[in-house]
Amino acid sequence: MSSQTLSQNAYQSIKDDIATGRIAPNTILSERDLADRLGISRTPLRSAMSRLERENVIDRLANGALLVRAVTIEQLLEIVQLRQILERSAAARAAEFGPTPALLEVREAMTRYLGDSRATFDDFWRDDELFHLGVALAARMELLPELLAEQRAIIRRSTIIRTHDNFADQAKEHIAVIDAIVDGNPAAARAAMSLHFDNMRTRTLGSLSSR
């Protein structure tokens, strides 16, 4: 296996561990421990770490130590505001074109969360991603999916959002957006998506205050 492939695999493994909380924010990373765990030498590992550093997933401290960056509440709220602007426009545009089969499948998936208190964060996160991606694709906005992926990667690293354990309200909000798209009502789709992000902001702040 080439050094480039080893580096790519290491990068993805460490990034996934950070995103899912298996490696907690503010953890000091040991190159020796990571190399041993991944079964690779320091050279491809350092390449992977440099990439994570460029993406602001980790920080290099003055003494050379590598620290997993925590996502601040300010960052979360800024992302929510940015996404609200982009995605409410996408929802309105999607209503002009109509729903895709994939978006209708997402609606069906969302109904399962309305009465299911046993759903896990990771389960809902996957379906939530399909919803937001589905709206962007239904809107035929080619650049938006990549932008959303970048912002969601930051959000997923936050310990704040992982405290959510009831997804019924979010599922209802998603269904309202999809139904407005199905009805071909751009104004209603825009309003429903905007409300979804208003509520997202409220839930985020509520999670913080309950700590």
CSV table of C-alpha atoms in Angstrom, one decimal:
chain,number,residue,atom,x,y,z
A,1,MET,CA,0.0,0.0,0.0
A,2,SER,CA,1.4,3.4,-1.0
A,3,SER,CA,2.3,6.1,1.5
A,4,GLN,CA,-0.4,8.3,0.0
A,5,THR,CA,-3.0,5.6,0.6
A,6,LEU,CA,-1.9,5.1,4.1
A,7,SER,CA,-2.0,8.8,4.8
A,8,GLN,CA,-5.5,9.0,3.3
A,9,ASN,CA,-6.8,6.1,5.4
A,10,ALA,CA,-5.2,7.6,8.5
A,11,TYR,CA,-6.7,11.0,7.8
A,12,GLN,CA,-10.2,9.5,7.4
A,13,SER,CA,-9.9,7.3,10.4
A,14,ILE,CA,-8.8,10.1,12.8
A,15,LYS,CA,-11.3,12.6,11.4
A,16,ASP,CA,-14.1,10.1,11.8
A,17,ASP,CA,-13.0,9.4,15.4
A,18,ILE,CA,-13.0,13.1,16.1
A,19,ALA,CA,-16.4,13.7,14.4
A,20,THR,CA,-18.1,11.0,16.3
A,21,GLY,CA,-16.7,11.9,19.7
A,22,ARG,CA,-14.5,8.8,20.0
A,23,ILE,CA,-11.6,11.3,20.3
A,24,ALA,CA,-12.9,14.1,22.5
A,25,PRO,CA,-12.4,17.8,22.0
A,26,ASN,CA,-9.3,19.3,23.7
A,27,THR,CA,-7.5,15.9,23.6
A,28,ILE,CA,-3.8,16.0,23.1
A,29,LEU,CA,-2.9,13.6,20.4
A,30,SER,CA,0.1,11.3,20.6
A,31,GLU,CA,1.7,10.5,17.2
A,32,ARG,CA,3.3,7.4,18.7
A,33,ASP,CA,-0.1,6.1,20.0
A,34,LEU,CA,-1.9,6.9,16.8
A,35,ALA,CA,0.8,5.3,14.6
A,36,ASP,CA,0.7,2.1,16.8
A,37,ARG,CA,-3.1,2.0,16.7
A,38,LEU,CA,-3.3,2.5,12.9
A,39,GLY,CA,-0.4,0.3,12.2
A,40,ILE,CA,1.5,2.8,10.1
A,41,SER,CA,4.8,4.7,10.3
A,42,ARG,CA,5.2,8.3,11.4
A,43,THR,CA,5.6,9.6,7.8
A,44,PRO,CA,2.1,9.0,6.4
A,45,LEU,CA,0.6,9.8,9.8
A,46,ARG,CA,2.3,13.2,9.8
A,47,SER,CA,0.9,13.9,6.4
A,48,ALA,CA,-2.6,13.0,7.7
A,49,MET,CA,-2.1,15.3,10.7
A,50,SER,CA,-1.0,18.2,8.5
A,51,ARG,CA,-4.1,17.9,6.5
A,52,LEU,CA,-6.3,17.9,9.6
A,53,GLU,CA,-4.4,20.9,10.9
A,54,ARG,CA,-5.0,22.8,7.6
A,55,GLU,CA,-8.7,22.0,8.0
A,56,ASN,CA,-8.7,23.4,11.5
A,57,VAL,CA,-9.7,20.1,13.0
A,58,ILE,CA,-6.6,20.1,15.2
A,59,ASP,CA,-4.2,22.8,16.4
A,60,ARG,CA,-0.4,22.6,16.8
A,61,LEU,CA,0.5,24.2,20.1
A,62,ALA,CA,3.7,26.2,20.8
A,63,ASN,CA,5.4,23.1,22.2
A,64,GLY,CA,4.6,21.1,19.1
A,65,ALA,CA,1.8,19.1,20.7
A,66,LEU,CA,-1.4,18.5,18.6
A,67,LEU,CA,-4.7,19.4,20.2
A,68,VAL,CA,-8.2,18.5,19.0
A,69,ARG,CA,-10.1,21.7,18.5
A,70,ALA,CA,-13.4,22.2,20.2
A,71,VAL,CA,-16.2,23.7,18.3
A,72,THR,CA,-17.5,26.9,20.0
A,73,ILE,CA,-21.1,28.0,20.4
A,74,GLU,CA,-20.2,31.1,18.4
A,75,GLN,CA,-19.1,28.9,15.5
A,76,LEU,CA,-22.3,26.8,15.7
A,77,LEU,CA,-24.5,29.9,15.6
A,78,GLU,CA,-22.6,31.4,12.7
A,79,ILE,CA,-23.0,28.2,10.7
A,80,VAL,CA,-26.7,28.0,11.5
A,81,GLN,CA,-27.2,31.6,10.3
A,82,LEU,CA,-25.2,31.0,7.1
A,83,ARG,CA,-27.1,27.7,6.3
A,84,GLN,CA,-30.4,29.4,7.0
A,85,ILE,CA,-29.7,31.9,4.3
A,86,LEU,CA,-28.6,29.3,1.8
A,87,GLU,CA,-31.1,26.6,2.5
A,88,ARG,CA,-34.2,28.6,2.7
A,89,SER,CA,-33.4,29.8,-0.8
A,90,ALA,CA,-32.8,26.2,-1.8
A,91,ALA,CA,-36.2,25.1,-0.4
A,92,ALA,CA,-38.0,27.8,-2.4
A,93,ARG,CA,-36.2,26.9,-5.6
A,94,ALA,CA,-36.9,23.2,-5.0
A,95,ALA,CA,-40.6,24.0,-4.8
A,96,GLU,CA,-40.4,25.5,-8.2
A,97,PHE,CA,-39.0,22.2,-9.6
A,98,GLY,CA,-40.9,19.8,-7.4
A,99,PRO,CA,-39.7,16.9,-5.2
A,100,THR,CA,-37.3,14.2,-6.3
A,101,PRO,CA,-37.9,10.5,-5.5
A,102,ALA,CA,-35.1,10.7,-3.0
A,103,LEU,CA,-36.7,13.6,-1.2
A,104,LEU,CA,-40.0,11.7,-1.0
A,105,GLU,CA,-38.0,8.7,0.5
A,106,VAL,CA,-36.6,11.1,3.1
A,107,ARG,CA,-40.1,12.2,4.1
A,108,GLU,CA,-41.0,8.6,4.7
A,109,ALA,CA,-37.9,8.1,6.8
A,110,MET,CA,-38.8,11.2,8.9
A,111,THR,CA,-42.2,9.8,9.8
A,112,ARG,CA,-40.4,7.0,11.7
A,113,TYR,CA,-39.0,9.6,14.2
A,114,LEU,CA,-42.4,11.1,15.1
A,115,GLY,CA,-43.1,8.4,17.7
A,116,ASP,CA,-39.8,6.7,18.2
A,117,SER,CA,-37.9,7.8,21.3
A,118,ARG,CA,-35.3,5.1,20.9
A,119,ALA,CA,-33.6,6.7,17.8
A,120,THR,CA,-29.9,7.4,18.2
A,121,PHE,CA,-28.1,10.6,17.3
A,122,ASP,CA,-26.1,8.8,14.6
A,123,ASP,CA,-29.2,7.3,13.0
A,124,PHE,CA,-30.9,10.7,12.8
A,125,TRP,CA,-27.7,12.4,11.7
A,126,ARG,CA,-27.7,10.2,8.6
A,127,ASP,CA,-31.3,10.9,7.7
A,128,ASP,CA,-30.9,14.6,8.5
A,129,GLU,CA,-28.0,14.7,6.0
A,130,LEU,CA,-30.2,13.0,3.4
A,131,PHE,CA,-32.9,15.7,4.0
A,132,HIS,CA,-30.6,18.7,3.6
A,133,LEU,CA,-28.8,17.1,0.7
A,134,GLY,CA,-32.1,16.1,-0.9
A,135,VAL,CA,-33.4,19.7,-0.8
A,136,ALA,CA,-30.2,21.0,-2.4
A,137,LEU,CA,-30.4,18.5,-5.2
A,138,ALA,CA,-34.1,19.1,-5.7
A,139,ALA,CA,-33.2,22.8,-6.1
A,140,ARG,CA,-30.6,21.8,-8.7
A,141,MET,CA,-27.9,23.8,-6.9
A,142,GLU,CA,-24.7,22.1,-7.8
A,143,LEU,CA,-22.3,23.9,-5.4
A,144,LEU,CA,-24.5,23.8,-2.3
A,145,PRO,CA,-24.0,20.1,-1.4
A,146,GLU,CA,-20.3,20.5,-1.0
A,147,LEU,CA,-20.7,23.7,1.1
A,148,LEU,CA,-23.2,21.9,3.3
A,149,ALA,CA,-20.9,18.9,3.7
A,150,GLU,CA,-18.1,21.2,5.0
A,151,GLN,CA,-20.3,23.0,7.5
A,152,ARG,CA,-21.9,19.8,8.7
A,153,ALA,CA,-18.5,18.3,9.3
A,154,ILE,CA,-17.8,21.1,11.7
A,155,ILE,CA,-21.2,20.8,13.4
A,156,ARG,CA,-20.8,17.1,13.9
A,157,ARG,CA,-17.6,17.6,16.0
A,158,SER,CA,-19.6,19.6,18.5
A,159,THR,CA,-20.4,17.9,21.8
A,160,ILE,CA,-23.4,20.3,22.2
A,161,ILE,CA,-25.5,18.8,19.4
A,162,ARG,CA,-24.8,15.2,20.5
A,163,THR,CA,-26.9,15.9,23.7
A,164,HIS,CA,-30.0,15.8,21.6
A,165,ASP,CA,-32.0,12.6,22.1
A,166,ASN,CA,-35.5,13.5,20.8
A,167,PHE,CA,-35.8,14.1,17.1
A,168,ALA,CA,-39.6,14.3,16.6
A,169,ASP,CA,-39.7,18.1,16.4
A,170,GLN,CA,-36.9,18.2,13.8
A,171,ALA,CA,-38.6,15.4,11.8
A,172,LYS,CA,-41.8,17.5,11.8
A,173,GLU,CA,-39.9,20.5,10.5
A,174,HIS,CA,-38.3,18.5,7.8
A,175,ILE,CA,-41.7,17.1,6.7
A,176,ALA,CA,-43.2,20.6,6.6
A,177,VAL,CA,-40.4,21.7,4.2
A,178,ILE,CA,-40.9,18.6,2.0
A,179,ASP,CA,-44.7,19.0,1.9
A,180,ALA,CA,-44.3,22.7,0.8
A,181,ILE,CA,-42.0,21.5,-2.0
A,182,VAL,CA,-44.5,18.8,-3.0
A,183,ASP,CA,-47.3,21.5,-3.0
A,184,GLY,CA,-45.1,23.6,-5.3
A,185,ASN,CA,-45.3,26.5,-2.8
A,186,PRO,CA,-42.0,28.4,-2.8
A,187,ALA,CA,-43.0,30.9,-0.1
A,188,ALA,CA,-44.2,28.2,2.2
A,189,ALA,CA,-41.0,26.1,1.6
A,190,ARG,CA,-38.8,29.1,2.3
A,191,ALA,CA,-40.8,29.9,5.5
A,192,ALA,CA,-40.7,26.3,6.7
A,193,MET,CA,-36.9,26.0,6.2
A,194,SER,CA,-36.3,29.3,7.9
A,195,LEU,CA,-38.4,28.2,10.9
A,196,HIS,CA,-36.4,25.0,11.0
A,197,PHE,CA,-33.2,26.9,11.4
A,198,ASP,CA,-34.7,29.3,14.0
A,199,ASN,CA,-35.7,26.3,16.0
A,200,MET,CA,-32.3,24.7,15.5
A,201,ARG,CA,-30.7,27.9,17.0
A,202,THR,CA,-33.2,27.7,19.9
A,203,ARG,CA,-32.4,24.0,20.6
A,204,THR,CA,-28.7,24.6,20.4
A,205,LEU,CA,-28.9,27.4,23.0
A,206,GLY,CA,-31.2,25.3,25.1
A,207,SER,CA,-28.7,22.5,25.2
A,208,LEU,CA,-26.0,24.8,26.3
A,209,SER,CA,-28.1,26.3,29.1
A,210,SER,CA,-29.1,22.9,30.4
A,211,ARG,CA,-25.5,21.8,31.0
